[in-house]
Amino acid sequence: MSRLKRKEYEASLEPLQRELVELARWIAAEGKRVVVVMEGRDSAGKGGAITAIRQHLNPRQVRTVALAKPTEREAGQWYFQRYVEHLPTAGEMVLFDRSWYNRAGVEQVMGYTTQEQVDAFLKAVPRFEDMLVDDGIILLKYWLCCDQEKQEERFAERREDPLKGWKLSPIYVKAREQYNAYTKARETMLAATHTKAAPWTLVDFNDQKVGRLTLIRNLLDRIPDHIVTEEPVDLPPLTGKPSTESFSVVKPLKDFAD
């Protein structure tokens, strides 16, 4: 059972989301580029955290990137190439639901890549991220922490809930047995890529509601002084009576009925 009730969570989330709206306005006004990397175990809560961040933001300005398995063409490219094309332009924020760190995590643990490729990746990442930061991108990297007992609870919930069944795949089932291997891979990854220019931030997501609040608060605190004064939009009264919809070609559907 969550330590934070739904009403308490929503009451705490609302002011943070108001700050996120202000942050997005500042990003647009200043032409900033923000990249947020969300990593963690299967079922840790990456998708829910991203939804909480984006809920009240312009989807054309704040985008989520969740790439599928690379195509044959992408597999033959420079490893970072398919991620580069999704980086933000001026005035945008991009949230990566998993990222280039797939190579140090799922690809390594599940045997989809060689140790030589992993070693080369870990050597290249700090240089790659240095280039992003040196070019002015604000790069925030989060790892969502989740104990195996909690992970098992969430897998069971996905199995029983038809609305969440798509989140449970044979790969996830197979990965359940690799919890300790993922821990080892993560620690190796952190040792190689937790740098001054692009540090990692770990957030406890055993309670997902608390985890979301903690992560969003940290994100906002990492980008201080993001208030933009904006003139309110004037909304004068209509010059006549409000019009009602009229249809001459196609009629709307009948209202939904139980």
Tab-separated table of C-alpha atoms in Angstrom, residues 37-249:
chain	number	residue	atom	x	y	z
A	37	VAL	CA	16.914	10.844	-19.325
A	38	MET	CA	14.690	8.383	-17.455
A	39	GLU	CA	16.288	5.029	-16.738
A	40	GLY	CA	15.492	2.184	-14.357
A	41	ARG	CA	14.328	-1.389	-14.121
A	42	ASP	CA	11.212	-2.671	-15.841
A	43	SER	CA	8.134	-1.426	-13.921
A	44	ALA	CA	10.163	1.114	-11.920
A	45	GLY	CA	7.778	3.897	-12.956
A	46	LYS	CA	9.415	5.770	-15.834
A	47	GLY	CA	6.206	6.154	-17.817
A	48	GLY	CA	4.201	7.428	-14.853
A	49	ALA	CA	6.864	9.988	-13.985
A	50	ILE	CA	6.960	11.248	-17.560
A	51	THR	CA	3.161	11.492	-17.650
A	52	ALA	CA	3.157	13.527	-14.429
A	53	ILE	CA	5.699	15.936	-15.919
A	54	ARG	CA	3.962	16.334	-19.290
A	55	GLN	CA	0.336	16.317	-18.156
A	56	HIS	CA	-0.267	20.064	-18.455
A	57	LEU	CA	2.477	21.003	-20.919
A	58	ASN	CA	2.314	21.690	-24.638
A	59	PRO	CA	3.024	18.341	-26.388
A	60	ARG	CA	4.591	20.193	-29.311
A	61	GLN	CA	7.151	21.703	-26.950
A	62	VAL	CA	7.687	18.882	-24.464
A	63	ARG	CA	8.153	15.541	-26.210
A	64	THR	CA	8.624	11.957	-25.073
A	65	VAL	CA	11.042	9.708	-26.945
A	66	ALA	CA	10.628	5.958	-26.435
A	67	LEU	CA	12.433	4.188	-29.249
A	68	ALA	CA	11.649	0.649	-30.363
A	69	LYS	CA	14.189	-2.029	-31.252
A	70	PRO	CA	16.638	-0.613	-33.811
A	71	THR	CA	16.011	-1.407	-37.443
A	72	GLU	CA	18.643	-3.194	-39.527
A	73	ARG	CA	19.746	0.177	-40.895
A	74	GLU	CA	19.933	1.738	-37.419
A	75	ALA	CA	21.895	-1.234	-36.104
A	76	GLY	CA	24.602	-0.418	-38.651
A	77	GLN	CA	24.873	3.246	-37.665
A	78	TRP	CA	27.012	5.012	-35.087
A	79	TYR	CA	25.326	3.877	-31.872
A	80	PHE	CA	24.244	7.374	-30.756
A	81	GLN	CA	22.983	8.395	-34.191
A	82	ARG	CA	19.324	7.484	-33.813
A	83	TYR	CA	19.154	9.300	-30.480
A	84	VAL	CA	20.777	12.478	-31.798
A	85	GLU	CA	17.944	13.096	-34.255
A	86	HIS	CA	15.501	13.281	-31.331
A	87	LEU	CA	17.437	15.895	-29.354
A	88	PRO	CA	15.573	19.168	-28.725
A	89	THR	CA	15.817	22.326	-30.725
A	90	ALA	CA	15.681	25.757	-29.097
A	91	GLY	CA	12.692	26.086	-26.783
A	92	GLU	CA	12.065	22.345	-26.348
A	93	MET	CA	12.301	19.720	-23.626
A	94	VAL	CA	12.703	16.045	-24.532
A	95	LEU	CA	12.045	13.229	-22.067
A	96	PHE	CA	13.772	9.963	-22.953
A	97	ASP	CA	11.839	6.905	-21.726
A	98	ARG	CA	14.987	4.803	-21.824
A	99	SER	CA	17.839	6.193	-23.854
A	100	TRP	CA	21.299	5.472	-25.199
A	101	TYR	CA	21.886	3.758	-21.845
A	102	ASN	CA	20.034	0.711	-23.194
A	103	ARG	CA	23.444	-0.563	-24.252
A	104	ALA	CA	24.752	-0.601	-20.680
A	105	GLY	CA	21.526	-2.078	-19.327
A	106	VAL	CA	19.026	-4.299	-21.085
A	107	GLU	CA	21.206	-4.941	-24.151
A	108	GLN	CA	24.118	-6.090	-22.006
A	109	VAL	CA	22.159	-8.115	-19.459
A	110	MET	CA	19.969	-9.845	-22.036
A	111	GLY	CA	22.911	-10.650	-24.296
A	112	TYR	CA	21.931	-8.399	-27.210
A	113	THR	CA	25.382	-6.862	-27.462
A	114	THR	CA	28.988	-7.909	-26.941
A	115	GLN	CA	31.204	-6.977	-24.001
A	116	GLU	CA	33.491	-5.132	-26.416
A	117	GLN	CA	30.557	-2.992	-27.551
A	118	VAL	CA	29.561	-2.267	-23.952
A	119	ASP	CA	33.123	-1.280	-23.034
A	120	ALA	CA	33.330	1.018	-26.070
A	121	PHE	CA	29.977	2.559	-25.163
A	122	LEU	CA	30.966	3.286	-21.559
A	123	LYS	CA	34.149	4.919	-22.800
A	124	ALA	CA	32.295	7.036	-25.362
A	125	VAL	CA	29.336	8.208	-23.240
A	126	PRO	CA	31.175	10.853	-21.166
A	127	ARG	CA	32.600	12.390	-24.344
A	128	PHE	CA	29.191	12.305	-26.051
A	129	GLU	CA	27.466	13.935	-23.092
A	130	ASP	CA	30.250	16.491	-22.700
A	131	MET	CA	29.503	17.594	-26.270
A	132	LEU	CA	25.805	17.963	-25.485
A	133	VAL	CA	26.454	20.014	-22.340
A	134	ASP	CA	29.192	22.097	-23.990
A	135	ASP	CA	26.710	22.983	-26.725
A	136	GLY	CA	24.306	24.364	-24.128
A	137	ILE	CA	21.927	21.464	-23.581
A	138	ILE	CA	20.673	21.086	-20.018
A	139	LEU	CA	21.080	17.335	-19.413
A	140	LEU	CA	19.406	15.662	-16.431
A	141	LYS	CA	19.820	11.904	-15.862
A	142	TYR	CA	17.564	9.994	-13.467
A	143	TRP	CA	17.705	6.368	-12.374
A	144	LEU	CA	14.472	5.126	-10.759
A	145	CYS	CA	15.195	2.597	-7.984
A	146	CYS	CA	12.864	-0.323	-7.263
A	147	ASP	CA	13.276	-3.406	-5.036
A	148	GLN	CA	12.562	-6.795	-6.576
A	149	GLU	CA	9.623	-7.468	-4.236
A	150	LYS	CA	7.928	-4.292	-5.439
A	151	GLN	CA	8.796	-5.128	-9.032
A	152	GLU	CA	7.098	-8.519	-8.651
A	153	GLU	CA	3.963	-6.837	-7.283
A	154	ARG	CA	3.805	-4.587	-10.333
A	155	PHE	CA	4.362	-7.450	-12.764
A	156	ALA	CA	1.503	-9.357	-11.103
A	157	GLU	CA	-0.731	-6.294	-11.386
A	158	ARG	CA	0.049	-6.010	-15.089
A	159	ARG	CA	-0.782	-9.669	-15.608
A	160	GLU	CA	-4.196	-9.260	-13.971
A	161	ASP	CA	-5.152	-5.855	-15.374
A	162	PRO	CA	-6.244	-5.949	-19.057
A	163	LEU	CA	-5.512	-2.217	-19.332
A	164	LYS	CA	-1.876	-2.786	-18.350
A	165	GLY	CA	-1.267	-6.119	-20.042
A	166	TRP	CA	0.628	-4.512	-22.904
A	167	LYS	CA	3.338	-3.559	-20.401
A	168	LEU	CA	4.144	-7.221	-19.703
A	169	SER	CA	6.091	-9.035	-22.408
A	170	PRO	CA	8.064	-12.314	-22.580
A	171	ILE	CA	11.256	-10.249	-22.434
A	172	TYR	CA	10.172	-8.741	-19.117
A	173	VAL	CA	9.373	-12.204	-17.788
A	174	LYS	CA	12.818	-13.423	-18.777
A	175	ALA	CA	14.470	-10.340	-17.288
A	176	ARG	CA	12.887	-11.050	-13.867
A	177	GLU	CA	15.604	-13.609	-13.202
A	178	GLN	CA	18.325	-11.044	-13.942
A	179	TYR	CA	17.644	-8.589	-11.113
A	180	ASN	CA	21.136	-8.913	-9.612
A	181	ALA	CA	22.744	-8.798	-13.047
A	182	TYR	CA	20.966	-5.505	-13.697
A	183	THR	CA	22.295	-4.196	-10.383
A	184	LYS	CA	25.841	-5.088	-11.363
A	185	ALA	CA	25.430	-3.531	-14.803
A	186	ARG	CA	23.974	-0.362	-13.296
A	187	GLU	CA	26.838	0.061	-10.840
A	188	THR	CA	29.392	-0.372	-13.635
A	189	MET	CA	27.472	2.166	-15.721
A	190	LEU	CA	27.337	4.693	-12.879
A	191	ALA	CA	31.047	4.345	-12.197
A	192	ALA	CA	31.816	5.170	-15.834
A	193	THR	CA	29.181	7.832	-16.578
A	194	HIS	CA	28.499	9.718	-13.321
A	195	THR	CA	30.492	12.793	-14.303
A	196	LYS	CA	30.703	16.400	-13.158
A	197	ALA	CA	29.194	17.589	-16.437
A	198	ALA	CA	26.405	14.988	-16.496
A	199	PRO	CA	25.840	13.450	-13.061
A	200	TRP	CA	23.238	10.805	-12.263
A	201	THR	CA	20.450	11.328	-9.748
A	202	LEU	CA	18.939	8.208	-8.125
A	203	VAL	CA	15.334	8.377	-6.897
A	204	ASP	CA	13.560	5.791	-4.723
A	205	PHE	CA	10.481	4.624	-6.671
A	206	ASN	CA	9.314	1.842	-4.365
A	207	ASP	CA	6.464	4.253	-3.703
A	208	GLN	CA	5.799	5.676	-7.150
A	209	LYS	CA	3.738	8.641	-5.979
A	210	VAL	CA	6.465	9.795	-3.599
A	211	GLY	CA	9.072	9.059	-6.262
A	212	ARG	CA	7.339	11.273	-8.829
A	213	LEU	CA	7.085	14.162	-6.391
A	214	THR	CA	10.732	13.769	-5.379
A	215	LEU	CA	11.944	13.638	-8.980
A	216	ILE	CA	9.908	16.614	-10.171
A	217	ARG	CA	10.985	18.723	-7.183
A	218	ASN	CA	14.611	17.911	-7.965
A	219	LEU	CA	14.173	18.688	-11.664
A	220	LEU	CA	12.699	22.089	-10.872
A	221	ASP	CA	15.423	22.854	-8.335
A	222	ARG	CA	18.134	21.958	-10.845
A	223	ILE	CA	16.946	24.732	-13.188
A	224	PRO	CA	16.610	27.758	-10.871
A	225	ASP	CA	15.260	31.207	-11.698
A	226	HIS	CA	12.965	30.004	-14.464
A	227	ILE	CA	10.177	32.516	-13.943
A	228	VAL	CA	9.092	34.540	-16.982
A	229	THR	CA	6.782	37.506	-16.538
A	230	GLU	CA	4.016	37.223	-19.086
A	231	GLU	CA	1.209	39.641	-19.813
A	232	PRO	CA	-2.211	38.049	-19.262
A	233	VAL	CA	-4.219	37.395	-22.417
A	234	ASP	CA	-7.192	39.740	-22.628
A	235	LEU	CA	-10.537	38.043	-23.229
A	236	PRO	CA	-13.107	40.720	-24.114
A	237	PRO	CA	-16.826	39.858	-24.182
A	238	LEU	CA	-18.413	38.620	-27.397
A	239	THR	CA	-20.103	41.254	-29.544
A	240	GLY	CA	-23.302	39.200	-29.779
A	241	LYS	CA	-25.074	36.189	-28.345
A	242	PRO	CA	-23.040	32.918	-28.274
A	243	SER	CA	-23.712	30.731	-31.320
A	244	THR	CA	-24.647	27.077	-31.226
A	245	GLU	CA	-23.258	24.357	-33.477
A	246	SER	CA	-25.139	23.755	-36.737
A	247	PHE	CA	-24.667	20.876	-39.170
A	248	SER	CA	-25.829	20.453	-42.769
A	249	VAL	CA	-23.670	17.625	-44.130
